[in-house]
Every structure is written in C-alpha cells, then in structure tokens.
C-alpha cells in the first residue's frame, strides 16, 4: 500500500539533509547545505497540510547535516550539527521583539576536529544531555551542569575507525517496563554509535566516575553503517536497535536483558544504500529511507518476521 505525499517548499537554496518534528508534532525543523536551519509551524491533516515559516537560524559555516529537538520539559531547544565541526544548541525565548532564537552553546574546536554527522538528545530522565558523532572517529557526550551553567563533555576518542556516522540513545527505562523508569530505580545510560568501520558499538556509562565504556561491538554489515536507531521499549520485553548500511541492508538487533548477547536478523536487502532508520513512538513500526528514493514502513509479525506494511512515494 502506497501513501501519497504532499511536497513542502522550504525555501532552502541547496539540498535539504534532515528534518524533524518536535515533541508535539506542531513544529518542523529543517537543515540544508545552504548553511541554514529553518523552523516552521505545521498543522492540518495529511491530505491538507499547512505550514508557515517561523525562523531562519544562521550560525553554521558549512552544510548542516542534522537537527534534533529536545524534550519540551527543557523549553524550546534545538540541536544542530554540521560539516564545520560544530554542534550548536539553540533556544527559543520571548523577548522585547517577540519570540526569537539564540545560540546557547557552540562546541569548542577541541570537541571535534572534523565534520559532525549526527546529534541526538538523551531521554529526558537523564537530564539535559546530548551525544554527537564525528568523522574524526569520536563520539562526544555533552551534559548541561545546572550549578555552573556550562556544558560538561566526555569524548569517546577512536570510537570508529575512519569516522562515526550516527548515534542513538537507549530508552531510560529497562526493557519490559510498563510506564517508564521505576520509582527509586536508576535510569539506563547507554547509547549506540555507528560508523565507517562497518560496525555498531554499544556504550554504557559507568556508575563510578561517569566514564563511558564499550559494552558490545555489533558486526553484520559489509560496508559503512549509515544510521542506527534504538527503539522505544515501554511494554516491550527486549532491547531493539535498527541499523542501516551502505551495503543495502537493514539489520534488526535484539537483546533480552542488559549485558546479554545481541542477536540480529536482516530486515531486507534494498539493493541500494540505506540512509536512515526511524522508529515509531511505540517502537513497533520502523521507517526506512534508501537510495531508491523510497520510504518504507515495516512491522514485526507474531512469528518474528518483518513485513513491509506501507511505502511512501
């Protein structure tokens, strides 16, 4: 079944690399090789959508690869990353001239020394935290310090040989939780990164000292792993990660319990590089975009087999 789409004119002057809706689905951020980020208000139905331009954010000095909205409990925050080696955090606030966006964080030159390809906010239960992945091979974790008003950083140097391309946080709740982090329980602090060494790597933050340690290396792809997405797990009995690769395949990785071994099944061979994977809010539907200019939606059947349920053209 194919789903019809309605084109949206962004006003960007070059290729659009990423777009993301905010938590409520009422605002859309886009980024482009024209070095800008744009914010739109969106409303209406899929058959009759409408949008209005709200803001242009200029601060990057090269193509902007990715945008990410923070959880609304932290206010209106947007993170961006780009070819200029920078991670920028933007905040929207009310001023004398109305609502406007300002930069509240720009990464120093010491954080990454090559293109920053991916940026991802941590689950809100962990506080205001952000991870980034760079072509310099490193993954960085940024955490806002309420006491100092500064962003503390921890860098995982050499995470991926030749470059890190994507990063995604695990849910804060343990697999199988029905409502989130249990009262009195420590939230889970894990993330997965993907890179040009054809692997995914799962990292865990140590309880003592707060350092990040490699927990697992996941190998099944034969070419660059372009993207990785950790699925929401509320009510689901396992951890699940989807990975997309230059080799044309998507792999689904599952883990019964934290620390246990990961197993994988191939979702599909698309016959062309796969760019991005994204989970639904409930974690049971996966969207895949590939070099065939298609977006397909996949769902796991009772027997564990993944089937395509829709395509977007």
PDB file of C-alpha atoms in Angstrom:
ATOM      1  CA  UNK A   1       0.000   0.000   0.000  1.00  0.00           C
ATOM      2  CA  UNK A   2       1.472   3.333  -1.061  1.00  0.00           C
ATOM      3  CA  UNK A   3       0.849   6.536   0.865  1.00  0.00           C
ATOM      4  CA  UNK A   4       0.592   9.741  -1.131  1.00  0.00           C
ATOM      5  CA  UNK A   5       2.694  12.700  -0.025  1.00  0.00           C
ATOM      6  CA  UNK A   6       2.339  16.444  -0.370  1.00  0.00           C
ATOM      7  CA  UNK A   7       5.508  18.386  -1.272  1.00  0.00           C
ATOM      8  CA  UNK A   8       6.557  21.208   1.027  1.00  0.00           C
ATOM      9  CA  UNK A   9       8.538  24.197  -0.169  1.00  0.00           C
ATOM     10  CA  UNK A  10      11.167  25.007   2.448  1.00  0.00           C
ATOM     11  CA  UNK A  11      12.892  27.926   0.801  1.00  0.00           C
ATOM     12  CA  UNK A  12      16.310  26.337   1.245  1.00  0.00           C
ATOM     13  CA  UNK A  13      18.767  27.201  -1.523  1.00  0.00           C
ATOM     14  CA  UNK A  14      20.508  23.801  -1.559  1.00  0.00           C
ATOM     15  CA  UNK A  15      19.992  20.149  -0.631  1.00  0.00           C
ATOM     16  CA  UNK A  16      17.889  19.504   2.488  1.00  0.00           C
ATOM     17  CA  UNK A  17      19.662  16.883   4.608  1.00  0.00           C
ATOM     18  CA  UNK A  18      17.343  16.395   7.563  1.00  0.00           C
ATOM     19  CA  UNK A  19      14.014  17.398   9.053  1.00  0.00           C
ATOM     20  CA  UNK A  20      12.419  16.640  12.407  1.00  0.00           C
ATOM     21  CA  UNK A  21       9.100  17.364  14.063  1.00  0.00           C
ATOM     22  CA  UNK A  22       9.097  18.492  17.672  1.00  0.00           C
ATOM     23  CA  UNK A  23       7.595  16.503  20.558  1.00  0.00           C
ATOM     24  CA  UNK A  24       4.054  17.724  19.840  1.00  0.00           C
ATOM     25  CA  UNK A  25       4.306  17.464  16.064  1.00  0.00           C
ATOM     26  CA  UNK A  26       3.434  21.126  15.584  1.00  0.00           C
ATOM     27  CA  UNK A  27       6.816  22.498  14.521  1.00  0.00           C
ATOM     28  CA  UNK A  28       9.262  21.261  11.938  1.00  0.00           C
ATOM     29  CA  UNK A  29      12.997  21.991  11.774  1.00  0.00           C
ATOM     30  CA  UNK A  30      14.936  21.520   8.527  1.00  0.00           C
ATOM     31  CA  UNK A  31      18.619  21.872   7.654  1.00  0.00           C
ATOM     32  CA  UNK A  32      20.496  22.211   4.403  1.00  0.00           C
ATOM     33  CA  UNK A  33      23.780  22.573   2.567  1.00  0.00           C
ATOM     34  CA  UNK A  34      22.907  26.269   2.310  1.00  0.00           C
ATOM     35  CA  UNK A  35      24.251  26.515   5.900  1.00  0.00           C
ATOM     36  CA  UNK A  36      20.887  27.383   7.430  1.00  0.00           C
ATOM     37  CA  UNK A  37      18.304  25.816   9.702  1.00  0.00           C
ATOM     38  CA  UNK A  38      14.640  26.709   9.243  1.00  0.00           C
ATOM     39  CA  UNK A  39      11.747  26.327  11.670  1.00  0.00           C
ATOM     40  CA  UNK A  40       8.131  26.001  10.510  1.00  0.00           C
ATOM     41  CA  UNK A  41       4.763  25.751  12.184  1.00  0.00           C
ATOM     42  CA  UNK A  42       2.824  22.804  10.741  1.00  0.00           C
ATOM     43  CA  UNK A  43      -0.849  21.923  11.078  1.00  0.00           C
ATOM     44  CA  UNK A  44      -3.761  20.403   9.225  1.00  0.00           C
ATOM     45  CA  UNK A  45      -4.289  16.845   8.060  1.00  0.00           C
ATOM     46  CA  UNK A  46      -2.117  14.582   5.885  1.00  0.00           C
ATOM     47  CA  UNK A  47      -4.475  15.320   2.989  1.00  0.00           C
ATOM     48  CA  UNK A  48      -4.459  19.067   3.537  1.00  0.00           C
ATOM     49  CA  UNK A  49      -1.316  20.078   5.442  1.00  0.00           C
ATOM     50  CA  UNK A  50      -0.352  23.681   6.001  1.00  0.00           C
ATOM     51  CA  UNK A  51       2.821  25.320   7.220  1.00  0.00           C
ATOM     52  CA  UNK A  52       4.153  28.757   7.986  1.00  0.00           C
ATOM     53  CA  UNK A  53       7.760  29.847   8.223  1.00  0.00           C
ATOM     54  CA  UNK A  54       8.796  30.910  11.735  1.00  0.00           C
ATOM     55  CA  UNK A  55      12.568  31.409  11.768  1.00  0.00           C
ATOM     56  CA  UNK A  56      15.893  31.088   9.969  1.00  0.00           C
ATOM     57  CA  UNK A  57      18.837  30.041  12.138  1.00  0.00           C
ATOM     58  CA  UNK A  58      22.257  31.025  10.798  1.00  0.00           C
ATOM     59  CA  UNK A  59      25.429  30.048  12.612  1.00  0.00           C
ATOM     60  CA  UNK A  60      26.996  27.123  10.807  1.00  0.00           C
ATOM     61  CA  UNK A  61      29.804  27.763   8.348  1.00  0.00           C
ATOM     62  CA  UNK A  62      29.116  24.786   6.107  1.00  0.00           C
ATOM     63  CA  UNK A  63      26.407  22.242   5.287  1.00  0.00           C
ATOM     64  CA  UNK A  64      24.163  21.368   8.242  1.00  0.00           C
ATOM     65  CA  UNK A  65      23.636  17.626   8.453  1.00  0.00           C
ATOM     66  CA  UNK A  66      21.152  17.022  11.253  1.00  0.00           C
ATOM     67  CA  UNK A  67      18.641  18.665  13.605  1.00  0.00           C
ATOM     68  CA  UNK A  68      17.220  17.357  16.892  1.00  0.00           C
ATOM     69  CA  UNK A  69      14.532  18.753  19.211  1.00  0.00           C
ATOM     70  CA  UNK A  70      14.980  18.413  22.962  1.00  0.00           C
ATOM     71  CA  UNK A  71      12.156  17.240  25.223  1.00  0.00           C
ATOM     72  CA  UNK A  72       9.790  20.167  25.973  1.00  0.00           C
ATOM     73  CA  UNK A  73      10.433  19.908  29.731  1.00  0.00           C
ATOM     74  CA  UNK A  74      13.685  21.781  28.974  1.00  0.00           C
ATOM     75  CA  UNK A  75      11.948  24.503  26.972  1.00  0.00           C
ATOM     76  CA  UNK A  76      12.240  25.103  23.240  1.00  0.00           C
ATOM     77  CA  UNK A  77      15.719  23.747  22.442  1.00  0.00           C
ATOM     78  CA  UNK A  78      17.100  22.608  19.116  1.00  0.00           C
ATOM     79  CA  UNK A  79      20.490  20.972  18.468  1.00  0.00           C
ATOM     80  CA  UNK A  80      22.223  21.046  15.078  1.00  0.00           C
ATOM     81  CA  UNK A  81      25.487  19.699  13.697  1.00  0.00           C
ATOM     82  CA  UNK A  82      27.424  20.222  10.514  1.00  0.00           C
ATOM     83  CA  UNK A  83      30.443  19.994   8.280  1.00  0.00           C
ATOM     84  CA  UNK A  84      32.064  22.923  10.131  1.00  0.00           C
ATOM     85  CA  UNK A  85      32.942  20.583  13.063  1.00  0.00           C
ATOM     86  CA  UNK A  86      30.309  22.274  15.248  1.00  0.00           C
ATOM     87  CA  UNK A  87      27.453  21.275  17.489  1.00  0.00           C
ATOM     88  CA  UNK A  88      25.147  24.222  18.192  1.00  0.00           C
ATOM     89  CA  UNK A  89      22.294  24.332  20.705  1.00  0.00           C
ATOM     90  CA  UNK A  90      19.623  26.955  20.028  1.00  0.00           C
ATOM     91  CA  UNK A  91      16.982  28.230  22.457  1.00  0.00           C
ATOM     92  CA  UNK A  92      13.764  29.996  21.598  1.00  0.00           C
ATOM     93  CA  UNK A  93      12.641  32.626  24.103  1.00  0.00           C
ATOM     94  CA  UNK A  94      10.314  35.580  24.403  1.00  0.00           C
ATOM     95  CA  UNK A  95      11.975  38.982  24.058  1.00  0.00           C
ATOM     96  CA  UNK A  96      11.057  42.602  23.539  1.00  0.00           C
ATOM     97  CA  UNK A  97      10.803  41.950  19.802  1.00  0.00           C
ATOM     98  CA  UNK A  98       8.743  38.795  20.196  1.00  0.00           C
ATOM     99  CA  UNK A  99       9.985  35.225  20.123  1.00  0.00           C
ATOM    100  CA  UNK A 100      13.497  34.680  18.803  1.00  0.00           C
ATOM    101  CA  UNK A 101      16.219  32.029  18.683  1.00  0.00           C
ATOM    102  CA  UNK A 102      19.676  32.422  20.206  1.00  0.00           C
ATOM    103  CA  UNK A 103      22.722  30.185  20.424  1.00  0.00           C
ATOM    104  CA  UNK A 104      23.210  28.925  23.987  1.00  0.00           C
ATOM    105  CA  UNK A 105      26.044  26.524  23.166  1.00  0.00           C
ATOM    106  CA  UNK A 106      28.609  26.279  20.375  1.00  0.00           C
ATOM    107  CA  UNK A 107      31.073  23.413  20.654  1.00  0.00           C
ATOM    108  CA  UNK A 108      34.740  24.374  21.053  1.00  0.00           C
ATOM    109  CA  UNK A 109      37.319  23.332  18.481  1.00  0.00           C
ATOM    110  CA  UNK A 110      38.576  20.694  20.916  1.00  0.00           C
ATOM    111  CA  UNK A 111      35.315  18.711  20.850  1.00  0.00           C
ATOM    112  CA  UNK A 112      35.519  17.520  17.228  1.00  0.00           C
ATOM    113  CA  UNK A 113      38.102  18.263  14.565  1.00  0.00           C
ATOM    114  CA  UNK A 114      36.101  17.045  11.577  1.00  0.00           C
ATOM    115  CA  UNK A 115      32.529  17.025  10.277  1.00  0.00           C
ATOM    116  CA  UNK A 116      29.897  16.309  12.946  1.00  0.00           C
ATOM    117  CA  UNK A 117      27.475  13.926  11.284  1.00  0.00           C
ATOM    118  CA  UNK A 118      24.885  13.157  13.932  1.00  0.00           C
ATOM    119  CA  UNK A 119      23.420  14.668  17.062  1.00  0.00           C
ATOM    120  CA  UNK A 120      20.894  13.095  19.437  1.00  0.00           C
ATOM    121  CA  UNK A 121      19.316  14.162  22.746  1.00  0.00           C
ATOM    122  CA  UNK A 122      19.285  11.719  25.639  1.00  0.00           C
ATOM    123  CA  UNK A 123      15.997  10.614  27.219  1.00  0.00           C
ATOM    124  CA  UNK A 124      14.709  13.448  29.406  1.00  0.00           C
ATOM    125  CA  UNK A 125      15.009  11.269  32.520  1.00  0.00           C
ATOM    126  CA  UNK A 126      18.804  11.598  32.255  1.00  0.00           C
ATOM    127  CA  UNK A 127      18.704  15.387  32.325  1.00  0.00           C
ATOM    128  CA  UNK A 128      19.804  17.734  29.580  1.00  0.00           C
ATOM    129  CA  UNK A 129      22.300  15.539  27.714  1.00  0.00           C
ATOM    130  CA  UNK A 130      23.350  15.337  24.087  1.00  0.00           C
ATOM    131  CA  UNK A 131      25.538  12.972  22.058  1.00  0.00           C
ATOM    132  CA  UNK A 132      27.337  13.680  18.790  1.00  0.00           C
ATOM    133  CA  UNK A 133      29.214  11.558  16.246  1.00  0.00           C
ATOM    134  CA  UNK A 134      32.010  12.867  14.041  1.00  0.00           C
ATOM    135  CA  UNK A 135      34.128  11.973  11.023  1.00  0.00           C
ATOM    136  CA  UNK A 136      37.141  12.302  13.326  1.00  0.00           C
ATOM    137  CA  UNK A 137      36.091   8.879  14.665  1.00  0.00           C
ATOM    138  CA  UNK A 138      34.894  10.120  18.034  1.00  0.00           C
ATOM    139  CA  UNK A 139      31.597  10.238  19.884  1.00  0.00           C
ATOM    140  CA  UNK A 140      31.056  13.021  22.411  1.00  0.00           C
ATOM    141  CA  UNK A 141      28.550  13.260  25.263  1.00  0.00           C
ATOM    142  CA  UNK A 142      27.537  16.718  26.477  1.00  0.00           C
ATOM    143  CA  UNK A 143      25.717  17.292  29.760  1.00  0.00           C
ATOM    144  CA  UNK A 144      24.382  20.622  30.992  1.00  0.00           C
ATOM    145  CA  UNK A 145      25.581  21.464  34.512  1.00  0.00           C
ATOM    146  CA  UNK A 146      22.854  23.337  36.403  1.00  0.00           C
ATOM    147  CA  UNK A 147      25.305  24.579  39.021  1.00  0.00           C
ATOM    148  CA  UNK A 148      27.847  26.131  36.657  1.00  0.00           C
ATOM    149  CA  UNK A 149      25.588  26.867  33.707  1.00  0.00           C
ATOM    150  CA  UNK A 150      28.182  25.194  31.467  1.00  0.00           C
ATOM    151  CA  UNK A 151      28.156  22.108  29.277  1.00  0.00           C
ATOM    152  CA  UNK A 152      30.441  19.320  30.517  1.00  0.00           C
ATOM    153  CA  UNK A 153      31.797  16.985  27.858  1.00  0.00           C
ATOM    154  CA  UNK A 154      33.191  13.473  27.723  1.00  0.00           C
ATOM    155  CA  UNK A 155      34.808  12.333  24.491  1.00  0.00           C
ATOM    156  CA  UNK A 156      34.998   8.747  23.285  1.00  0.00           C
ATOM    157  CA  UNK A 157      38.044   9.096  21.036  1.00  0.00           C
ATOM    158  CA  UNK A 158      38.612   6.432  18.393  1.00  0.00           C
ATOM    159  CA  UNK A 159      35.087   5.067  18.690  1.00  0.00           C
ATOM    160  CA  UNK A 160      35.025   4.214  14.971  1.00  0.00           C
ATOM    161  CA  UNK A 161      37.977   3.927  12.615  1.00  0.00           C
ATOM    162  CA  UNK A 162      37.622   6.300   9.633  1.00  0.00           C
ATOM    163  CA  UNK A 163      34.645   8.071  11.181  1.00  0.00           C
ATOM    164  CA  UNK A 164      31.459   7.892  13.248  1.00  0.00           C
ATOM    165  CA  UNK A 165      28.244   8.497  11.304  1.00  0.00           C
ATOM    166  CA  UNK A 166      25.362   8.112  13.746  1.00  0.00           C
ATOM    167  CA  UNK A 167      24.471   7.964  17.421  1.00  0.00           C
ATOM    168  CA  UNK A 168      21.274   6.999  19.266  1.00  0.00           C
ATOM    169  CA  UNK A 169      20.376   6.726  22.966  1.00  0.00           C
ATOM    170  CA  UNK A 170      18.766   3.748  24.634  1.00  0.00           C
ATOM    171  CA  UNK A 171      15.485   4.330  26.464  1.00  0.00           C
ATOM    172  CA  UNK A 172      15.975   5.331  30.099  1.00  0.00           C
ATOM    173  CA  UNK A 173      13.729   2.506  31.312  1.00  0.00           C
ATOM    174  CA  UNK A 174      14.787  -1.125  31.358  1.00  0.00           C
ATOM    175  CA  UNK A 175      13.231  -3.382  28.715  1.00  0.00           C
ATOM    176  CA  UNK A 176       9.764  -4.550  29.704  1.00  0.00           C
ATOM    177  CA  UNK A 177       8.938  -1.546  31.883  1.00  0.00           C
ATOM    178  CA  UNK A 178       5.286  -0.558  31.509  1.00  0.00           C
ATOM    179  CA  UNK A 179       5.354   3.129  32.423  1.00  0.00           C
ATOM    180  CA  UNK A 180       8.987   4.253  32.314  1.00  0.00           C
ATOM    181  CA  UNK A 181      11.732   4.408  34.930  1.00  0.00           C
ATOM    182  CA  UNK A 182      10.512   2.763  38.139  1.00  0.00           C
ATOM    183  CA  UNK A 183      10.494   4.902  41.277  1.00  0.00           C
ATOM    184  CA  UNK A 184      13.846   4.613  43.028  1.00  0.00           C
ATOM    185  CA  UNK A 185      15.491   2.890  40.047  1.00  0.00           C
ATOM    186  CA  UNK A 186      18.469   4.445  38.289  1.00  0.00           C
ATOM    187  CA  UNK A 187      17.781   5.324  34.644  1.00  0.00           C
ATOM    188  CA  UNK A 188      19.688   3.378  31.992  1.00  0.00           C
ATOM    189  CA  UNK A 189      22.611   5.297  30.482  1.00  0.00           C
ATOM    190  CA  UNK A 190      23.546   3.599  27.233  1.00  0.00           C
ATOM    191  CA  UNK A 191      23.930   4.649  23.630  1.00  0.00           C
ATOM    192  CA  UNK A 192      24.773   3.077  20.291  1.00  0.00           C
ATOM    193  CA  UNK A 193      27.067   4.539  17.650  1.00  0.00           C
ATOM    194  CA  UNK A 194      27.625   3.531  14.026  1.00  0.00           C
ATOM    195  CA  UNK A 195      30.490   4.192  11.683  1.00  0.00           C
ATOM    196  CA  UNK A 196      32.738   3.670   8.694  1.00  0.00           C
ATOM    197  CA  UNK A 197      34.302   0.547  10.237  1.00  0.00           C
ATOM    198  CA  UNK A 198      31.089  -1.360   9.323  1.00  0.00           C
ATOM    199  CA  UNK A 199      30.147  -1.811  12.988  1.00  0.00           C
ATOM    200  CA  UNK A 200      27.801  -0.595  15.667  1.00  0.00           C
ATOM    201  CA  UNK A 201      29.088  -0.111  19.200  1.00  0.00           C
ATOM    202  CA  UNK A 202      27.075  -0.061  22.402  1.00  0.00           C
ATOM    203  CA  UNK A 203      28.444   2.150  25.167  1.00  0.00           C
ATOM    204  CA  UNK A 204      27.477   2.286  28.832  1.00  0.00           C
ATOM    205  CA  UNK A 205      28.234   4.979  31.393  1.00  0.00           C
ATOM    206  CA  UNK A 206      29.932   3.642  34.481  1.00  0.00           C
ATOM    207  CA  UNK A 207      28.184   4.284  37.811  1.00  0.00           C
ATOM    208  CA  UNK A 208      31.512   5.184  39.420  1.00  0.00           C
ATOM    209  CA  UNK A 209      33.414   8.007  37.773  1.00  0.00           C
ATOM    210  CA  UNK A 210      30.895   8.550  34.985  1.00  0.00           C
ATOM    211  CA  UNK A 211      33.231   7.343  32.242  1.00  0.00           C
ATOM    212  CA  UNK A 212      31.836   5.655  29.138  1.00  0.00           C
ATOM    213  CA  UNK A 213      32.917   2.088  28.374  1.00  0.00           C
ATOM    214  CA  UNK A 214      32.437  -0.130  25.333  1.00  0.00           C
ATOM    215  CA  UNK A 215      29.899  -2.838  26.165  1.00  0.00           C
ATOM    216  CA  UNK A 216      29.361  -4.586  22.814  1.00  0.00           C
ATOM    217  CA  UNK A 217      30.554  -4.412  19.211  1.00  0.00           C
ATOM    218  CA  UNK A 218      27.902  -5.484  16.696  1.00  0.00           C
ATOM    219  CA  UNK A 219      29.137  -6.767  13.329  1.00  0.00           C
ATOM    220  CA  UNK A 220      26.938  -7.903  10.443  1.00  0.00           C
ATOM    221  CA  UNK A 221      27.279  -5.213   7.780  1.00  0.00           C
ATOM    222  CA  UNK A 222      29.835  -5.344   4.969  1.00  0.00           C
ATOM    223  CA  UNK A 223      30.023  -1.582   4.393  1.00  0.00           C
ATOM    224  CA  UNK A 224      29.587   1.709   6.257  1.00  0.00           C
ATOM    225  CA  UNK A 225      26.775   1.774   8.800  1.00  0.00           C
ATOM    226  CA  UNK A 226      24.962   4.986   7.905  1.00  0.00           C
ATOM    227  CA  UNK A 227      22.441   5.098  10.735  1.00  0.00           C
ATOM    228  CA  UNK A 228      21.360   3.401  13.944  1.00  0.00           C
ATOM    229  CA  UNK A 229      18.175   3.837  15.952  1.00  0.00           C
ATOM    230  CA  UNK A 230      17.420   2.403  19.392  1.00  0.00           C
ATOM    231  CA  UNK A 231      13.735   1.540  19.669  1.00  0.00           C
ATOM    232  CA  UNK A 232      11.424   2.717  22.469  1.00  0.00           C
ATOM    233  CA  UNK A 233      10.805  -0.249  24.758  1.00  0.00           C
ATOM    234  CA  UNK A 234       7.851   0.649  27.002  1.00  0.00           C
ATOM    235  CA  UNK A 235       5.946  -2.609  27.417  1.00  0.00           C
ATOM    236  CA  UNK A 236       8.346  -4.464  25.115  1.00  0.00           C
ATOM    237  CA  UNK A 237      10.361  -7.334  26.645  1.00  0.00           C
ATOM    238  CA  UNK A 238      13.663  -6.645  24.885  1.00  0.00           C
ATOM    239  CA  UNK A 239      16.098  -4.016  23.660  1.00  0.00           C
ATOM    240  CA  UNK A 240      15.994  -3.427  19.909  1.00  0.00           C
ATOM    241  CA  UNK A 241      18.292  -1.487  17.577  1.00  0.00           C
ATOM    242  CA  UNK A 242      17.884  -0.990  13.832  1.00  0.00           C
ATOM    243  CA  UNK A 243      20.916  -0.279  11.656  1.00  0.00           C
ATOM    244  CA  UNK A 244      21.095   0.973   8.058  1.00  0.00           C
ATOM    245  CA  UNK A 245      24.098   0.429   5.835  1.00  0.00           C
ATOM    246  CA  UNK A 246      25.790   1.330   2.596  1.00  0.00           C
ATOM    247  CA  UNK A 247      25.653  -2.410   1.846  1.00  0.00           C
ATOM    248  CA  UNK A 248      21.919  -2.059   1.119  1.00  0.00           C
ATOM    249  CA  UNK A 249      20.632  -3.885   4.171  1.00  0.00           C
ATOM    250  CA  UNK A 250      18.871  -3.084   7.419  1.00  0.00           C
ATOM    251  CA  UNK A 251      19.668  -5.271  10.409  1.00  0.00           C
ATOM    252  CA  UNK A 252      17.442  -5.639  13.477  1.00  0.00           C
ATOM    253  CA  UNK A 253      19.412  -6.299  16.663  1.00  0.00           C
ATOM    254  CA  UNK A 254      17.746  -7.591  19.845  1.00  0.00           C
ATOM    255  CA  UNK A 255      18.908  -8.170  23.403  1.00  0.00           C
ATOM    256  CA  UNK A 256      16.831  -9.906  26.076  1.00  0.00           C
ATOM    257  CA  UNK A 257      18.464  -8.178  29.060  1.00  0.00           C
ATOM    258  CA  UNK A 258      21.119  -5.521  29.605  1.00  0.00           C
ATOM    259  CA  UNK A 259      24.540  -7.147  29.371  1.00  0.00           C
ATOM    260  CA  UNK A 260      23.261 -10.182  27.464  1.00  0.00           C
ATOM    261  CA  UNK A 261      24.385 -11.033  23.936  1.00  0.00           C
ATOM    262  CA  UNK A 262      22.829  -9.303  20.937  1.00  0.00           C
ATOM    263  CA  UNK A 263      21.331 -11.292  18.067  1.00  0.00           C
ATOM    264  CA  UNK A 264      20.399  -9.956  14.644  1.00  0.00           C
ATOM    265  CA  UNK A 265      18.141 -10.670  11.681  1.00  0.00           C
ATOM    266  CA  UNK A 266      18.193  -8.960   8.306  1.00  0.00           C
ATOM    267  CA  UNK A 267      15.085  -6.908   7.731  1.00  0.00           C
ATOM    268  CA  UNK A 268      15.535  -6.641   3.971  1.00  0.00           C
ATOM    269  CA  UNK A 269      18.095  -6.137   1.225  1.00  0.00           C
ATOM    270  CA  UNK A 270      17.076  -2.942  -0.532  1.00  0.00           C
ATOM    271  CA  UNK A 271      19.600  -3.280  -3.345  1.00  0.00           C
ATOM    272  CA  UNK A 272      20.847   0.274  -2.755  1.00  0.00           C
ATOM    273  CA  UNK A 273      22.437   2.175   0.131  1.00  0.00           C
ATOM    274  CA  UNK A 274      20.103   2.720   3.073  1.00  0.00           C
ATOM    275  CA  UNK A 275      20.342   6.201   4.566  1.00  0.00           C
ATOM    276  CA  UNK A 276      18.142   6.404   7.644  1.00  0.00           C
ATOM    277  CA  UNK A 277      16.003   4.342  10.019  1.00  0.00           C
ATOM    278  CA  UNK A 278      13.455   5.711  12.482  1.00  0.00           C
ATOM    279  CA  UNK A 279      11.104   4.029  14.980  1.00  0.00           C
ATOM    280  CA  UNK A 280       7.510   4.916  15.735  1.00  0.00           C
ATOM    281  CA  UNK A 281       6.763   6.243  19.228  1.00  0.00           C
ATOM    282  CA  UNK A 282       5.579   2.789  20.323  1.00  0.00           C
ATOM    283  CA  UNK A 283       8.660   1.049  18.900  1.00  0.00           C
ATOM    284  CA  UNK A 284       6.751  -1.448  16.754  1.00  0.00           C
ATOM    285  CA  UNK A 285       6.980   0.191  13.314  1.00  0.00           C
ATOM    286  CA  UNK A 286      10.225   1.063  11.560  1.00  0.00           C
ATOM    287  CA  UNK A 287      10.583   3.635   8.782  1.00  0.00           C
ATOM    288  CA  UNK A 288      13.439   3.117   6.312  1.00  0.00           C
ATOM    289  CA  UNK A 289      14.708   5.553   3.668  1.00  0.00           C
ATOM    290  CA  UNK A 290      17.019   4.366   0.904  1.00  0.00           C
ATOM    291  CA  UNK A 291      18.796   5.420  -2.274  1.00  0.00           C
ATOM    292  CA  UNK A 292      15.876   4.139  -4.350  1.00  0.00           C
ATOM    293  CA  UNK A 293      14.138   7.367  -3.282  1.00  0.00           C
ATOM    294  CA  UNK A 294      11.645   5.419  -1.204  1.00  0.00           C
ATOM    295  CA  UNK A 295      10.493   5.414   2.393  1.00  0.00           C
ATOM    296  CA  UNK A 296       9.030   2.114   3.551  1.00  0.00           C
ATOM    297  CA  UNK A 297       7.331   1.137   6.813  1.00  0.00           C
ATOM    298  CA  UNK A 298       7.969  -2.273   8.390  1.00  0.00           C
ATOM    299  CA  UNK A 299       6.347  -4.198  11.230  1.00  0.00           C
ATOM    300  CA  UNK A 300       7.303  -7.387  13.043  1.00  0.00           C
ATOM    301  CA  UNK A 301       4.792 -10.236  12.811  1.00  0.00           C
ATOM    302  CA  UNK A 302       3.980 -12.650  15.624  1.00  0.00           C
ATOM    303  CA  UNK A 303       6.414 -15.201  14.144  1.00  0.00           C
ATOM    304  CA  UNK A 304       9.256 -12.676  14.329  1.00  0.00           C
ATOM    305  CA  UNK A 305       9.347 -11.972  10.596  1.00  0.00           C
ATOM    306  CA  UNK A 306       9.407  -8.369   9.401  1.00  0.00           C
ATOM    307  CA  UNK A 307       6.978  -7.372   6.674  1.00  0.00           C
ATOM    308  CA  UNK A 308       6.504  -4.164   4.746  1.00  0.00           C
ATOM    309  CA  UNK A 309       3.177  -2.568   5.635  1.00  0.00           C
ATOM    310  CA  UNK A 310       3.373   0.680   3.654  1.00  0.00           C
ATOM    311  CA  UNK A 311       5.507   2.674   1.263  1.00  0.00           C
ATOM    312  CA  UNK A 312       5.710   6.432   0.919  1.00  0.00           C
ATOM    313  CA  UNK A 313       6.193   7.784  -2.583  1.00  0.00           C
TER     314      UNK A 313
END
